[in-house]
CSV table of C-alpha atoms in Angstrom, one decimal:
chain,number,residue,atom,x,y,z
A,4,VAL,CA,0.1,-9.9,4.4
A,5,SER,CA,-2.1,-12.5,2.9
A,6,SER,CA,-1.4,-13.4,-0.7
A,7,GLY,CA,-4.8,-14.9,-1.3
A,8,ASP,CA,-3.5,-18.3,-2.2
A,9,GLY,CA,-3.6,-19.7,1.3
A,10,ARG,CA,-0.2,-18.4,2.1
A,11,ILE,CA,0.4,-15.7,4.7
A,12,ARG,CA,3.7,-13.7,4.9
A,13,ALA,CA,4.5,-11.4,7.7
A,14,GLY,CA,7.1,-8.8,7.3
A,15,ILE,CA,8.9,-7.0,10.0
A,16,GLY,CA,12.0,-4.8,9.5
A,17,PRO,CA,13.8,-5.5,6.3
A,18,ASP,CA,11.3,-8.2,5.3
A,19,CYS,CA,8.4,-5.8,5.4
A,20,VAL,CA,8.7,-4.2,1.9
A,21,PRO,CA,9.3,-7.5,0.0
A,22,ALA,CA,6.3,-9.0,1.8
A,23,LEU,CA,4.1,-6.1,0.9
A,24,LEU,CA,5.2,-6.0,-2.7
A,25,ASP,CA,4.7,-9.8,-3.0
A,26,GLY,CA,1.2,-9.4,-1.7
A,27,GLY,CA,0.5,-6.6,-4.1
A,28,GLU,CA,1.8,-8.6,-7.1
A,29,ARG,CA,-0.4,-11.6,-6.2
A,30,ALA,CA,-3.6,-9.6,-5.6
A,31,ASN,CA,-6.4,-10.5,-7.9
A,32,PHE,CA,-9.4,-8.4,-6.7
A,33,SER,CA,-8.3,-5.9,-4.1
A,34,ILE,CA,-5.6,-4.4,-2.0
A,35,TRP,CA,-6.9,-3.1,1.3
A,36,PHE,CA,-4.4,-1.7,3.8
A,37,PHE,CA,-4.1,0.1,7.1
A,38,CYS,CA,-0.9,1.9,7.9
A,39,TYR,CA,0.6,4.5,10.1
A,40,VAL,CA,3.0,5.9,7.5
A,41,LEU,CA,2.8,5.5,3.7
A,42,ASP,CA,5.6,7.2,1.8
A,43,LEU,CA,7.8,4.6,0.3
A,44,PRO,CA,7.9,5.0,-3.5
A,45,GLU,CA,7.9,1.3,-4.2
A,46,ILE,CA,4.7,0.7,-2.2
A,47,VAL,CA,3.0,3.7,-3.7
A,48,ALA,CA,3.9,2.5,-7.2
A,49,MET,CA,2.6,-1.0,-6.4
A,50,LEU,CA,-0.8,0.5,-5.2
A,51,LEU,CA,-1.0,2.7,-8.3
A,52,GLU,CA,-0.3,-0.2,-10.5
A,53,GLY,CA,-3.0,-2.2,-8.8
A,54,LYS,CA,-5.5,0.6,-9.4
A,55,LYS,CA,-4.4,0.8,-13.0
A,56,ASP,CA,-5.0,-3.0,-13.3
A,57,GLY,CA,-8.6,-2.5,-12.0
A,58,LEU,CA,-8.1,-3.7,-8.4
A,59,ASP,CA,-10.1,-2.2,-5.6
A,60,VAL,CA,-7.4,-0.3,-3.7
A,61,ARG,CA,-8.5,1.1,-0.3
A,62,GLY,CA,-6.6,2.4,2.7
A,63,ILE,CA,-6.9,3.7,6.2
A,64,VAL,CA,-4.1,5.9,7.3
A,65,ASP,CA,-3.2,7.9,10.4
A,66,ALA,CA,-4.7,11.4,10.1
A,67,LYS,CA,-1.8,13.1,11.9
A,68,GLN,CA,0.9,11.4,9.7
A,69,ALA,CA,-1.1,12.2,6.6
A,70,LYS,CA,-0.3,15.9,7.2
A,71,ASN,CA,3.5,15.2,6.8
A,72,ARG,CA,5.1,16.0,3.5
A,73,GLY,CA,6.1,12.5,2.3
A,74,MET,CA,2.8,10.9,3.2
A,75,ARG,CA,0.8,13.8,1.9
A,76,ILE,CA,2.5,13.5,-1.5
A,77,ALA,CA,1.9,9.8,-1.6
A,78,LEU,CA,-1.8,10.2,-0.8
A,79,GLU,CA,-2.2,12.9,-3.5
A,80,GLN,CA,-0.6,10.5,-6.0
A,81,LEU,CA,-3.0,7.7,-5.0
A,82,GLU,CA,-6.0,10.0,-5.1
A,83,GLY,CA,-5.0,11.3,-8.5
A,84,GLY,CA,-4.4,7.8,-9.8
A,85,GLY,CA,-8.1,6.9,-9.7
């Protein structure tokens, strides 16, 4: 995760969510992401907040995982949020 201020944070395991949320909070123009699974409410909320704040939020997700209930709901929320 690059925070855009010359600082890069990598998150693995328990450090992953705080690193992603930190990057989202520091975003000024856009949040682009690639992920295998996207269903954690905190991450979805951060992405929705970014969209609400006018950021360019884009993502590439795994098509097979997108069919699963949790991720399908998250993607519907994101698509409905703008």
